[in-house]
Amino acid sequence: MSDNLATLFSSEQLAERVTVLGAEISEAYANQKLVLVCVLKGSFVFTADLARVIDERVNLRIEFLGVQSYGEGTESTGVVQITQDLTKSIEDEHVLIVEDIVDTGLTISHLLELFKTRKPASVKVCSLLHKPARTRIDVPIDYLGFTIEDHFVVGYGLDWAQRYRNLPFIGVVDNE
Ligand code: 5GP
């Protein structure tokens, strides 16, 4: 069975915005070490594209953090479970958490608290999308791709019950 998908951001629009974010991050962390933390699974595509537009002035290392905040549904349970931890310490390191979307803010807020206990030099947040209509906790987003309305979006790494992560664009499922 396939759903109707309306394109919200085309792959060209995504590439253009990600390039701008990469330039900003390159400038901010030039001549420094940076740990890019890809929050799995949703941000794997965004992180892969973002990493390739952060230039060689940044001494970059990439870590993966497995997080599960939803079951098979589309509502946050409010419970954030770490399913896979970082492989190396982040003590005294500059850290940039890369998220696909900040929705209620619960996941990022939990990760910021967790990371602070590990004594990094700094922790900042980069999110491709932000859905302010659903905020439950205000979290700082230092680098943001796009602000969106209250739609459930898929594609470019984002899933619906594990499906659609492979779409090269961001779409809204529209079965009306
Ligand atoms: P938060 O904890 O901010 O409510 O949610 C963060 C996580 O929920 C995101 O990393 C993402 O995995 C999931 N999420 C929130 N909104 C959406 C959405 O519109 N589409 C999809 N596919 N996942 C979402």
CSV table of C-alpha atoms and ligand atoms in Angstrom, one decimal:
chain,number,residue,atom,x,y,z
A,1,MET,CA,0.0,0.0,0.0
A,2,SER,CA,1.4,3.5,-0.7
A,3,ASP,CA,0.4,6.8,0.8
A,4,ASN,CA,0.0,10.2,-0.9
A,5,LEU,CA,3.0,12.3,-0.3
A,6,ALA,CA,3.1,16.0,-0.7
A,7,THR,CA,6.6,17.5,-1.1
A,8,LEU,CA,7.5,20.0,1.6
A,9,PHE,CA,11.2,20.5,0.8
A,10,SER,CA,12.7,19.2,-2.5
A,11,SER,CA,16.2,17.6,-2.5
A,12,GLU,CA,17.5,20.9,-4.1
A,13,GLN,CA,16.0,23.0,-1.3
A,14,LEU,CA,17.5,20.7,1.3
A,15,ALA,CA,20.9,20.7,-0.3
A,16,GLU,CA,20.9,24.5,-0.5
A,17,ARG,CA,20.0,24.9,3.1
A,18,VAL,CA,22.4,22.2,4.3
A,19,THR,CA,25.3,24.0,2.4
A,20,VAL,CA,24.5,27.2,4.3
A,21,LEU,CA,24.5,25.4,7.6
A,22,GLY,CA,27.8,23.7,6.8
A,23,ALA,CA,29.4,27.1,6.0
A,24,GLU,CA,28.2,28.6,9.3
A,25,ILE,CA,29.5,25.6,11.2
A,26,SER,CA,32.8,25.7,9.3
A,27,GLU,CA,33.3,29.3,10.2
A,28,ALA,CA,32.3,28.8,13.9
A,29,TYR,CA,34.6,25.8,14.5
A,30,ALA,CA,37.5,26.7,12.1
A,31,ASN,CA,40.9,25.5,13.5
A,32,GLN,CA,39.1,23.6,16.3
A,33,LYS,CA,38.2,20.0,17.0
A,34,LEU,CA,34.6,19.1,16.7
A,35,VAL,CA,32.6,16.0,17.5
A,36,LEU,CA,29.5,15.7,15.3
A,37,VAL,CA,27.0,13.5,17.1
A,38,CYS,CA,24.5,11.9,14.7
A,39,VAL,CA,21.3,11.0,16.5
A,40,LEU,CA,20.1,7.8,15.0
A,41,LYS,CA,18.2,6.8,13.2
A,42,GLY,CA,16.5,9.9,11.8
A,43,SER,CA,19.5,12.2,11.3
A,44,PHE,CA,21.7,9.8,9.4
A,45,VAL,CA,21.0,11.3,6.0
A,46,PHE,CA,21.2,14.9,7.2
A,47,THR,CA,24.5,14.2,9.1
A,48,ALA,CA,26.0,12.6,6.0
A,49,ASP,CA,25.2,15.6,3.9
A,50,LEU,CA,26.1,18.1,6.6
A,51,ALA,CA,29.5,16.5,7.3
A,52,ARG,CA,30.4,16.8,3.6
A,53,VAL,CA,29.8,20.6,3.6
A,54,ILE,CA,31.9,21.2,6.7
A,55,ASP,CA,35.2,22.2,5.4
A,56,GLU,CA,38.7,20.9,6.2
A,57,ARG,CA,39.5,23.8,8.6
A,58,VAL,CA,37.4,21.8,11.1
A,59,ASN,CA,39.1,18.8,12.7
A,60,LEU,CA,35.9,16.7,12.6
A,61,ARG,CA,35.1,13.4,14.2
A,62,ILE,CA,31.7,11.7,13.9
A,63,GLU,CA,29.9,9.7,16.6
A,64,PHE,CA,26.6,8.0,16.5
A,65,LEU,CA,24.0,7.9,19.3
A,66,GLY,CA,21.0,5.6,19.1
A,67,VAL,CA,17.9,7.1,20.6
A,68,GLN,CA,14.4,5.9,20.6
A,69,SER,CA,11.6,8.3,21.6
A,70,TYR,CA,8.6,6.9,19.7
A,71,GLY,CA,7.2,3.4,19.2
A,72,GLU,CA,5.6,2.7,15.9
A,73,GLY,CA,3.2,5.7,16.3
A,74,THR,CA,3.6,9.4,15.7
A,75,GLU,CA,3.2,10.7,19.2
A,76,SER,CA,6.1,11.2,21.6
A,77,THR,CA,6.0,8.9,24.6
A,78,GLY,CA,8.2,11.4,26.6
A,79,VAL,CA,10.6,8.6,27.3
A,80,VAL,CA,14.0,8.8,25.7
A,81,GLN,CA,15.9,5.5,25.6
A,82,ILE,CA,19.6,5.3,24.6
A,83,THR,CA,19.8,2.3,22.3
A,84,GLN,CA,23.5,2.9,21.3
A,85,ASP,CA,26.0,5.0,23.1
A,86,LEU,CA,29.0,7.0,21.9
A,87,THR,CA,32.2,5.0,21.4
A,88,LYS,CA,34.6,7.6,22.8
A,89,SER,CA,34.6,10.2,25.6
A,90,ILE,CA,33.6,13.7,24.8
A,91,GLU,CA,35.3,15.2,27.8
A,92,ASP,CA,36.9,18.6,27.0
A,93,GLU,CA,35.6,18.3,23.4
A,94,HIS,CA,33.3,20.7,21.4
A,95,VAL,CA,30.2,18.7,20.6
A,96,LEU,CA,27.5,19.4,18.0
A,97,ILE,CA,24.4,17.3,18.3
A,98,VAL,CA,22.8,16.7,14.9
A,99,GLU,CA,19.0,16.1,15.0
A,100,ASP,CA,16.5,15.5,12.2
A,101,ILE,CA,13.6,17.4,14.0
A,102,VAL,CA,12.9,19.1,17.2
A,103,ASP,CA,9.2,18.5,18.0
A,104,THR,CA,8.3,18.5,21.7
A,105,GLY,CA,11.9,19.2,22.6
A,106,LEU,CA,12.0,16.3,25.0
A,107,THR,CA,14.7,14.3,23.2
A,108,ILE,CA,17.1,17.2,22.9
A,109,SER,CA,16.5,18.4,26.4
A,110,HIS,CA,17.3,14.9,27.7
A,111,LEU,CA,20.4,14.6,25.5
A,112,LEU,CA,21.7,18.0,26.6
A,113,GLU,CA,21.3,17.0,30.3
A,114,LEU,CA,23.0,13.7,29.6
A,115,PHE,CA,25.9,15.2,27.7
A,116,LYS,CA,26.6,17.9,30.3
A,117,THR,CA,27.4,15.2,32.9
A,118,ARG,CA,30.2,14.1,30.5
A,119,LYS,CA,32.0,17.4,30.8
A,120,PRO,CA,32.5,18.5,27.2
A,121,ALA,CA,34.1,21.9,26.4
A,122,SER,CA,30.7,22.9,24.8
A,123,VAL,CA,27.5,21.4,23.5
A,124,LYS,CA,25.4,22.9,20.7
A,125,VAL,CA,22.5,21.7,18.7
A,126,CYS,CA,21.9,21.5,14.9
A,127,SER,CA,18.5,20.5,13.8
A,128,LEU,CA,17.2,20.2,10.2
A,129,LEU,CA,13.6,20.9,11.2
A,130,HIS,CA,11.7,22.6,14.1
A,131,LYS,CA,8.0,22.2,14.8
A,132,PRO,CA,7.4,25.1,17.4
A,133,ALA,CA,3.6,24.4,17.6
A,134,ARG,CA,4.3,21.2,19.6
A,135,THR,CA,7.0,22.6,22.0
A,136,ARG,CA,6.8,21.1,25.5
A,137,ILE,CA,10.3,22.2,26.6
A,138,ASP,CA,12.1,25.1,25.1
A,139,VAL,CA,15.5,24.0,23.9
A,140,PRO,CA,18.3,26.1,22.2
A,141,ILE,CA,18.7,25.3,18.5
A,142,ASP,CA,22.0,26.9,17.5
A,143,TYR,CA,21.8,25.8,13.8
A,144,LEU,CA,18.4,25.3,12.3
A,145,GLY,CA,17.4,24.3,8.7
A,146,PHE,CA,13.7,25.1,8.5
A,147,THR,CA,10.8,25.9,10.8
A,148,ILE,CA,7.7,23.9,9.9
A,149,GLU,CA,4.0,23.8,10.7
A,150,ASP,CA,2.5,20.9,12.7
A,151,HIS,CA,2.7,18.2,10.1
A,152,PHE,CA,4.1,14.7,10.5
A,153,VAL,CA,6.9,14.6,7.9
A,154,VAL,CA,8.9,11.8,6.3
A,155,GLY,CA,11.8,11.3,4.1
A,156,TYR,CA,15.5,12.4,4.1
A,157,GLY,CA,16.1,10.0,7.0
A,158,LEU,CA,12.7,10.5,8.8
A,159,ASP,CA,10.4,7.6,9.0
A,160,TRP,CA,6.8,6.5,9.5
A,161,ALA,CA,6.9,3.2,11.3
A,162,GLN,CA,10.4,2.7,9.7
A,163,ARG,CA,9.3,3.5,6.2
A,164,TYR,CA,10.2,6.4,3.9
A,165,ARG,CA,13.7,7.1,5.3
A,166,ASN,CA,15.1,6.6,1.8
A,167,LEU,CA,13.1,9.5,0.2
A,168,PRO,CA,15.5,12.2,-1.1
A,169,PHE,CA,13.0,14.9,-0.2
A,170,ILE,CA,10.9,15.8,2.9
A,171,GLY,CA,7.2,15.0,2.4
A,172,VAL,CA,4.0,15.2,4.3
A,173,VAL,CA,1.8,12.1,4.3
A,174,ASP,CA,-1.6,13.1,3.0
A,175,ASN,CA,-4.3,10.4,3.0
A,176,GLU,CA,-7.3,12.7,3.1
B,1,5GP,P1,10.8,15.3,20.4
B,1,5GP,O1,11.5,14.6,21.5
B,1,5GP,O2,11.4,16.7,20.1
B,1,5GP,O3,9.3,15.4,20.5
B,1,5GP,O4,11.0,14.5,19.1
B,1,5GP,C1,12.2,14.2,18.5
B,1,5GP,C2,12.1,13.0,17.6
B,1,5GP,O5,10.7,12.6,17.3
B,1,5GP,C3,12.7,13.2,16.3
B,1,5GP,O6,14.1,13.0,16.4
B,1,5GP,C4,12.0,12.3,15.4
B,1,5GP,O7,12.7,11.0,15.4
B,1,5GP,C5,10.6,12.2,16.0
B,1,5GP,N1,9.7,13.1,15.2
B,1,5GP,C6,9.1,14.2,15.7
B,1,5GP,N2,8.4,14.8,14.8
B,1,5GP,C7,8.4,13.9,13.7
B,1,5GP,C8,7.8,14.0,12.4
B,1,5GP,O8,7.1,14.9,12.0
B,1,5GP,N3,8.2,13.0,11.5
B,1,5GP,C9,8.9,11.9,11.9
B,1,5GP,N4,9.2,11.0,11.0
B,1,5GP,N5,9.5,11.9,13.1
B,1,5GP,C10,9.3,12.9,14.0
